[in-house]
Coordinates of C-alpha atoms in Angstrom, one line a residue:
X1 CA 0.0 0.0 0.0
X2 CA 1.4 3.4 -1.0
X3 CA 1.4 6.4 1.4
X4 CA -1.1 8.1 -1.0
X5 CA -3.7 5.3 -0.7
X6 CA -3.3 5.3 3.1
X7 CA -3.6 9.1 3.2
X8 CA -6.7 9.1 1.0
X9 CA -8.4 6.6 3.3
X10 CA -7.8 8.9 6.3
X11 CA -9.0 11.9 4.3
X12 CA -12.2 10.1 3.2
X13 CA -13.0 9.0 6.7
X14 CA -12.3 12.5 8.1
X15 CA -14.5 14.2 5.5
X16 CA -17.4 11.9 6.1
X17 CA -17.1 12.2 9.9
X18 CA -16.5 15.9 9.9
X19 CA -19.4 16.7 7.6
X20 CA -21.7 14.4 9.4
X21 CA -21.0 15.8 12.8
X22 CA -21.2 19.4 11.6
X23 CA -24.4 18.8 9.7
X24 CA -26.0 17.1 12.7
X25 CA -25.0 19.9 15.0
X26 CA -26.2 22.7 12.7
X27 CA -29.5 20.8 12.0
X28 CA -30.2 20.5 15.7
X29 CA -29.4 24.2 16.3
X30 CA -31.6 25.3 13.4
X31 CA -34.5 23.1 14.6
X32 CA -34.2 24.7 18.1
X33 CA -34.1 28.1 16.5
X34 CA -30.6 28.8 17.9
X35 CA -28.5 29.3 14.8
X36 CA -27.2 26.7 12.4
X37 CA -28.1 28.6 9.3
X38 CA -26.2 28.9 6.0
X39 CA -24.1 31.8 7.3
X40 CA -23.0 29.9 10.4
X41 CA -22.2 26.9 8.3
X42 CA -20.2 29.0 5.9
X43 CA -18.1 30.5 8.7
X44 CA -17.4 27.0 10.0
X45 CA -16.0 25.8 6.7
X46 CA -14.0 29.0 6.2
X47 CA -12.5 28.5 9.6
X48 CA -11.6 25.0 8.6
X49 CA -9.9 26.3 5.5
X50 CA -7.9 28.9 7.4
X51 CA -6.9 26.3 10.0
X52 CA -5.6 24.0 7.3
X53 CA -3.7 26.8 5.6
X54 CA -1.9 27.4 8.9
X55 CA -1.3 23.7 9.5
X56 CA 0.0 23.3 6.0
X57 CA 2.7 25.9 6.5
X58 CA 3.7 24.4 9.9
X59 CA 3.8 20.9 8.3
X60 CA 6.0 22.1 5.4
X61 CA 8.5 23.8 7.8
X62 CA 8.4 21.1 10.5
X63 CA 8.7 18.1 8.2
X64 CA 11.3 19.7 6.1
X65 CA 13.5 20.4 9.2
X66 CA 13.1 16.8 10.4
X67 CA 13.8 15.3 6.9
X68 CA 16.7 17.7 6.5
X69 CA 18.2 16.4 9.8
X70 CA 17.7 12.9 8.5
X71 CA 15.4 11.9 11.4
X72 CA 13.4 9.9 9.0
X73 CA 13.0 9.3 5.2
X74 CA 10.4 8.0 2.7
X75 CA 10.8 5.2 0.3
X76 CA 10.6 6.8 -3.2
X77 CA 8.7 3.8 -4.4
X78 CA 5.8 4.6 -2.1
X79 CA 5.3 8.3 -2.7
X80 CA 4.3 10.4 -5.7
X81 CA 7.5 12.5 -5.6
X82 CA 5.8 15.9 -5.3
X83 CA 7.2 17.9 -2.4
X84 CA 6.7 21.2 -0.6
X85 CA 10.2 22.0 0.6
X86 CA 11.4 18.6 1.6
X87 CA 8.0 17.4 2.7
X88 CA 6.2 14.9 0.4
X89 CA 2.7 16.0 -0.6
X90 CA 1.4 12.9 1.2
X91 CA 2.4 14.5 4.6
X92 CA -0.3 17.1 4.2
X93 CA -3.1 14.6 4.2
X94 CA -2.9 14.1 8.0
X95 CA -3.4 17.7 9.0
X96 CA -6.1 17.9 6.4
X97 CA -7.9 14.9 7.9
X98 CA -7.6 16.3 11.4
X99 CA -8.7 19.8 10.6
X100 CA -11.8 18.5 8.7
X101 CA -12.9 15.9 11.3
X102 CA -12.1 17.6 14.7
X103 CA -14.0 20.9 14.2
X104 CA -17.1 19.0 13.2
X105 CA -16.8 16.8 16.3
X106 CA -16.3 19.8 18.4
X107 CA -19.3 21.6 17.0
X108 CA -21.4 18.5 17.7
X109 CA -20.1 18.2 21.2
X110 CA -20.7 21.9 22.1
X111 CA -24.0 22.2 20.3
X112 CA -26.5 24.3 22.3
X113 CA -28.7 22.2 24.6
X114 CA -31.3 22.8 27.2
X115 CA -29.9 23.2 30.6
X116 CA -32.7 21.2 32.2
X117 CA -31.2 18.2 34.1
X118 CA -31.9 14.7 32.9
X119 CA -32.9 11.9 35.2
X120 CA -30.1 9.6 34.0
X121 CA -26.5 9.7 32.9
X122 CA -27.2 10.5 29.3
X123 CA -24.7 12.9 28.0
X124 CA -22.0 12.1 30.6
X125 CA -19.4 11.0 28.0
X126 CA -19.7 14.0 25.7
X127 CA -19.9 16.4 28.7
X128 CA -16.8 14.7 30.2
X129 CA -15.0 15.1 26.9
X130 CA -16.0 18.8 26.8
X131 CA -15.0 19.3 30.4
X132 CA -11.5 17.9 29.8
X133 CA -10.7 20.8 27.4
X134 CA -9.5 18.8 24.4
X135 CA -7.9 21.9 22.9
X136 CA -5.5 21.9 25.9
X137 CA -4.7 18.2 26.1
X138 CA -1.4 18.7 24.4
X139 CA -0.3 21.1 27.2
X140 CA 0.2 18.3 29.7
X141 CA 1.0 15.4 27.4
X142 CA 3.7 17.2 25.5
X143 CA 5.9 18.1 28.6
X144 CA 5.8 14.5 29.8
X145 CA 6.6 12.9 26.4
X146 CA 9.3 15.4 25.5
X147 CA 11.1 15.1 28.9
X148 CA 11.1 11.3 28.8
X149 CA 11.9 10.9 25.1
X150 CA 14.8 13.4 25.2
X151 CA 16.2 11.6 28.2
X152 CA 15.8 7.9 27.2
X153 CA 16.0 8.4 23.4
X154 CA 13.6 5.5 22.9
X155 CA 9.9 4.8 22.7
X156 CA 8.7 2.2 25.1
X157 CA 5.5 1.2 26.8
X158 CA 6.0 3.6 29.7
X159 CA 6.3 6.5 27.3
X160 CA 3.2 5.5 25.5
X161 CA 1.1 4.8 28.6
X162 CA 2.3 8.0 30.3
X163 CA 1.7 10.2 27.3
X164 CA -1.9 8.8 26.9
X165 CA -2.5 9.4 30.7
X166 CA -1.4 13.0 30.6
X167 CA -3.2 13.5 27.3
X168 CA -6.8 12.5 28.4
X169 CA -7.4 11.0 31.9
X170 CA -5.2 13.6 33.6
X171 CA -7.1 16.5 31.9
X172 CA -10.4 14.8 32.6
X173 CA -9.6 14.8 36.3
X174 CA -8.0 18.3 36.4
X175 CA -10.8 20.1 34.6
X176 CA -13.7 17.8 35.4
X177 CA -13.2 18.1 39.2
X178 CA -12.8 21.8 38.7
X179 CA -16.1 22.1 36.8
X180 CA -17.9 20.1 39.5
X181 CA -16.8 22.3 42.4
X182 CA -17.0 25.5 40.4
X183 CA -20.6 25.0 39.2
X184 CA -22.1 27.9 41.2
X185 CA -19.6 30.4 39.9
X186 CA -19.7 28.9 36.4
X187 CA -23.4 29.7 36.2
X188 CA -22.5 33.4 36.4
X189 CA -19.6 33.0 33.9
X190 CA -20.5 33.6 30.2
X191 CA -17.3 31.8 29.2
X192 CA -18.5 28.4 30.3
X193 CA -20.3 25.9 28.2
X194 CA -17.9 25.7 25.3
X195 CA -14.2 25.6 24.5
X196 CA -13.3 27.2 27.8
X197 CA -15.1 24.7 30.0
X198 CA -18.2 22.7 30.4
X199 CA -21.2 23.7 32.5
X200 CA -21.9 20.4 34.2
X201 CA -25.4 19.9 35.4
X202 CA -25.7 18.8 39.1
X203 CA -26.9 15.3 38.2
X204 CA -23.6 14.7 36.5
X205 CA -21.3 15.9 39.3
X206 CA -21.0 12.6 41.2
X207 CA -20.6 10.5 38.1
X208 CA -18.0 12.9 36.8
X209 CA -16.0 12.5 40.0
X210 CA -16.2 8.7 39.8
X211 CA -15.2 8.8 36.1
X212 CA -12.2 10.9 37.0
X213 CA -11.1 8.4 39.7
X214 CA -11.7 5.3 37.6
X215 CA -9.7 6.7 34.6
X216 CA -6.8 8.1 36.7
X217 CA -6.0 5.7 39.5
X218 CA -5.1 2.7 37.3
X219 CA -2.7 4.8 35.3
X220 CA -1.1 6.3 38.4
X221 CA -0.5 2.8 39.8
X222 CA 1.0 1.5 36.5
X223 CA 3.3 4.5 36.2
X224 CA 4.3 4.2 39.9
X225 CA 5.1 0.5 39.4
X226 CA 7.3 1.5 36.4
X227 CA 9.4 4.0 38.4
X228 CA 11.2 4.4 41.7
X229 CA 10.8 6.8 44.7
X230 CA 11.4 9.9 42.5
X231 CA 8.5 8.9 40.3
X232 CA 6.3 8.0 43.2
X233 CA 6.9 11.5 44.8
X234 CA 6.4 13.4 41.5
X235 CA 3.2 11.4 40.7
X236 CA 1.9 12.0 44.2
X237 CA 2.5 15.8 44.0
X238 CA 0.9 15.9 40.5
X239 CA -2.2 14.1 41.6
X240 CA -2.5 16.1 44.9
X241 CA -2.2 19.4 43.0
X242 CA -5.0 18.3 40.6
X243 CA -7.3 17.5 43.5
X244 CA -6.3 20.2 46.0
X245 CA -6.9 23.0 43.4
X246 CA -10.7 22.4 43.3
X247 CA -12.1 20.1 46.0
X248 CA -14.0 21.6 49.0
X249 CA -11.9 21.8 52.1
X250 CA -8.7 22.5 50.2
X251 CA -9.7 24.8 47.3
X252 CA -6.2 26.0 46.6
X253 CA -7.7 28.0 43.7
X254 CA -9.2 30.3 46.4
X255 CA -5.9 31.0 48.1
X256 CA -4.1 33.9 46.3
X257 CA -0.6 33.1 45.0
X258 CA -1.1 29.4 46.0
X259 CA -3.7 29.2 43.2
X260 CA -1.1 30.2 40.6
X261 CA 1.6 28.0 42.2
X262 CA -0.8 25.0 42.1
X263 CA -2.0 25.7 38.5
X264 CA 1.6 25.9 37.3
X265 CA 2.3 22.5 39.0
X266 CA -0.4 21.0 36.9
X267 CA 1.7 21.6 33.7
X268 CA 5.2 21.3 35.1
X269 CA 4.7 18.1 37.1
X270 CA 4.1 15.9 34.0
X271 CA 7.6 16.9 32.8
X272 CA 9.0 16.1 36.2
X273 CA 7.3 12.7 36.2
X274 CA 8.7 12.0 32.7
X275 CA 12.2 13.0 33.9
X276 CA 11.8 10.8 37.0
X277 CA 10.6 7.8 35.1
X278 CA 13.5 8.2 32.6
X279 CA 16.1 8.5 35.4
X280 CA 17.3 11.9 34.2
X281 CA 20.4 13.5 35.7
X282 CA 19.5 16.7 37.6
X283 CA 21.8 19.5 36.4
X284 CA 21.7 23.2 37.0
X285 CA 20.6 23.8 33.4
X286 CA 17.7 21.4 33.8
X287 CA 16.6 23.1 37.1
X288 CA 16.7 26.5 35.4
X289 CA 14.6 25.2 32.5
X290 CA 12.0 23.8 34.9
X291 CA 12.0 27.0 36.9
X292 CA 11.4 29.0 33.7
X293 CA 8.6 26.7 32.7
X294 CA 7.1 27.1 36.2
X295 CA 7.2 30.9 36.0
X296 CA 5.5 30.6 32.6
X297 CA 2.7 28.5 34.2
X298 CA 2.2 31.0 37.0
X299 CA 2.0 33.9 34.5
X300 CA -0.6 31.9 32.4
X301 CA -2.8 31.2 35.4
X302 CA -2.6 34.8 36.8
X303 CA -3.5 36.3 33.5
X304 CA -6.3 33.8 32.9
X305 CA -7.8 34.7 36.3
X306 CA -8.2 38.4 35.4
X307 CA -11.1 37.7 33.0
X308 CA -13.0 36.0 35.8
X309 CA -12.8 38.7 38.4
X310 CA -16.4 39.7 38.3
X311 CA -18.0 36.1 38.3
X312 CA -15.5 35.0 41.0
X313 CA -16.3 37.9 43.3
X314 CA -20.0 37.3 42.8
X315 CA -19.4 33.7 43.8
X316 CA -17.2 34.6 46.7
X317 CA -14.1 33.1 45.2
X318 CA -10.8 34.7 46.1
X319 CA -8.2 34.3 43.4
X320 CA -4.9 36.1 42.9
X321 CA -6.7 38.5 40.5
X322 CA -9.7 39.3 42.8
X323 CA -7.3 40.0 45.7
X324 CA -4.6 42.2 44.1
X325 CA -6.8 43.5 41.3
X326 CA -6.8 43.2 37.5
X327 CA -4.0 45.8 36.8
X328 CA -1.5 44.4 39.2
X329 CA -2.2 40.8 38.1
X330 CA -1.6 41.7 34.4
X331 CA 1.6 43.4 35.3
X332 CA 2.7 40.5 37.4
X333 CA 2.0 38.1 34.5
X334 CA 4.1 40.3 32.1
X335 CA 7.0 40.3 34.6
X336 CA 6.8 36.5 35.2
X337 CA 6.9 35.8 31.4
X338 CA 9.8 38.2 31.1
X339 CA 11.8 36.5 33.9
X340 CA 11.0 33.1 32.4
X341 CA 12.4 34.2 29.0
X342 CA 15.5 35.7 30.6
X343 CA 16.0 32.5 32.7
X344 CA 16.2 30.5 29.5
X345 CA 19.2 32.5 28.4
X346 CA 21.1 30.8 31.3
X347 CA 20.4 27.2 30.0
X348 CA 22.8 25.2 27.9
X349 CA 22.6 25.6 24.1
X350 CA 20.2 25.5 22.3
X351 CA 18.0 26.4 25.3
X352 CA 18.6 30.1 25.0
X353 CA 16.7 30.0 21.7
X354 CA 13.5 29.4 23.7
X355 CA 13.8 32.8 25.3
X356 CA 12.1 34.3 22.3
X357 CA 9.0 32.3 23.1
X358 CA 8.2 34.7 25.9
X359 CA 7.9 37.6 23.6
X360 CA 4.5 36.8 22.0
X361 CA 2.9 36.2 25.4
X362 CA 4.2 39.5 26.6
X363 CA 2.9 41.3 23.5
X364 CA -0.5 39.6 23.9
X365 CA -0.7 40.6 27.5
X366 CA 0.9 44.1 27.5
X367 CA -2.1 46.0 25.9
X368 CA -4.0 45.3 29.2
X369 CA -1.2 46.9 31.4
X370 CA -3.7 49.5 32.7
X371 CA -6.8 47.3 32.7
X372 CA -9.2 47.9 35.6
X373 CA -11.4 45.5 37.5
X374 CA -14.5 46.8 35.7
X375 CA -13.0 46.2 32.3
X376 CA -11.2 42.9 33.3
X377 CA -13.6 40.8 31.2
X378 CA -12.1 42.3 28.0
X379 CA -8.9 40.3 28.6
X380 CA -10.8 37.2 27.4
X381 CA -9.9 38.3 23.9
X382 CA -6.2 37.9 24.8
X383 CA -6.9 34.7 26.7
X384 CA -8.4 33.1 23.6
X385 CA -5.3 34.2 21.7
X386 CA -3.2 32.7 24.5
X387 CA -4.8 29.3 23.9
X388 CA -3.7 29.3 20.3
X389 CA -0.3 30.8 21.1
X390 CA 0.5 27.7 22.9
X391 CA 0.4 25.7 19.7
X392 CA 2.8 28.1 18.0
X393 CA 5.1 27.9 21.0
X394 CA 4.9 24.1 21.0
X395 CA 6.0 24.2 17.4
X396 CA 9.1 26.3 18.2
X397 CA 9.9 24.2 21.2
X398 CA 9.8 21.1 19.1
X399 CA 12.2 22.6 16.6
X400 CA 14.6 23.4 19.5
X401 CA 14.2 19.8 20.8
X402 CA 15.0 18.5 17.3
X403 CA 18.1 20.6 17.3
X404 CA 19.1 19.4 20.7
X405 CA 18.5 15.8 19.6
X406 CA 20.8 16.3 16.5
X407 CA 23.5 18.0 18.5
X408 CA 23.7 15.3 21.2
X409 CA 23.2 12.2 18.9

């Protein structure tokens, strides 16, 4: 089977699935009188086209770099021979398949529904998927996989299991538990009910907590079995941070500064777990890198809390933003991102290249330098950009990792 035939199979399946999901979602919305008309459908497919254009550029650059570094190659007998840069035309089938199928699935999962509670568990799975924030899955799986792969230089069952755990179950627990215990404040938050978080109905709260436990505990035990004391400690800290951030009685998210520290732990701890399982040597450069990553995570949480000042205050939630105010929080986030970037300059080559990654975050945040508590909700525009900035940053980090791999091979 040639790569072209395999690619066409993926594309055909993606087109069918994406079109079916989108059509079902828009038809349901139109029937309920809540949108779904030709204009909305047209915008959906225009967005798909723009997304593919962006992914095509990234694929051309990313694959050309990897092929140029001879990390892999294609058998000429199985490809057409058409290339964009060094990337075979077949490589573009996979981003095309993803960009057609996933938006349709997302539109279907986030279609407008009645908020009336149901007497059974119908809807738990799609709501659990929505609660897990699929758009952010990569933010926790990537640090684990990159840390472990760059240390061991091999793909084994621990890497695969751990990456899957930090991709889906971990996010289901982290965000699902949060959505359960934040329900009252989420009712007042217009951001909830879509890409930025589910609005879980009360009848799904207990099932969601059970689902989080059932999908997380087995993976934690397996990963603990695969590692030693360092892995046990890092896994314990990671799991505790996930629970402590949201559950009643602990609610670290309502303890200013501790909320940002805990949130940053959510994203840095997967990398630490990966390093622990791989038996990495702890060097000053590695510690500086992790510290920079931690500061980045604190900045991200602090800035994200600004947009929720009003609903958090209405719900009696005390975050870093509600306590020190929108203006100071934004300025703190800018400083933290700046220090994180400067810290990367002190890491071994090619680490200093990553310092530039702090710049777009600072540029995105800086226009709100003088934001007030009454205008804090406007920062949601920048927060939505922040979500997508992470993908661009991940692309640049990957290129740096590839360079590191080639220099140390």
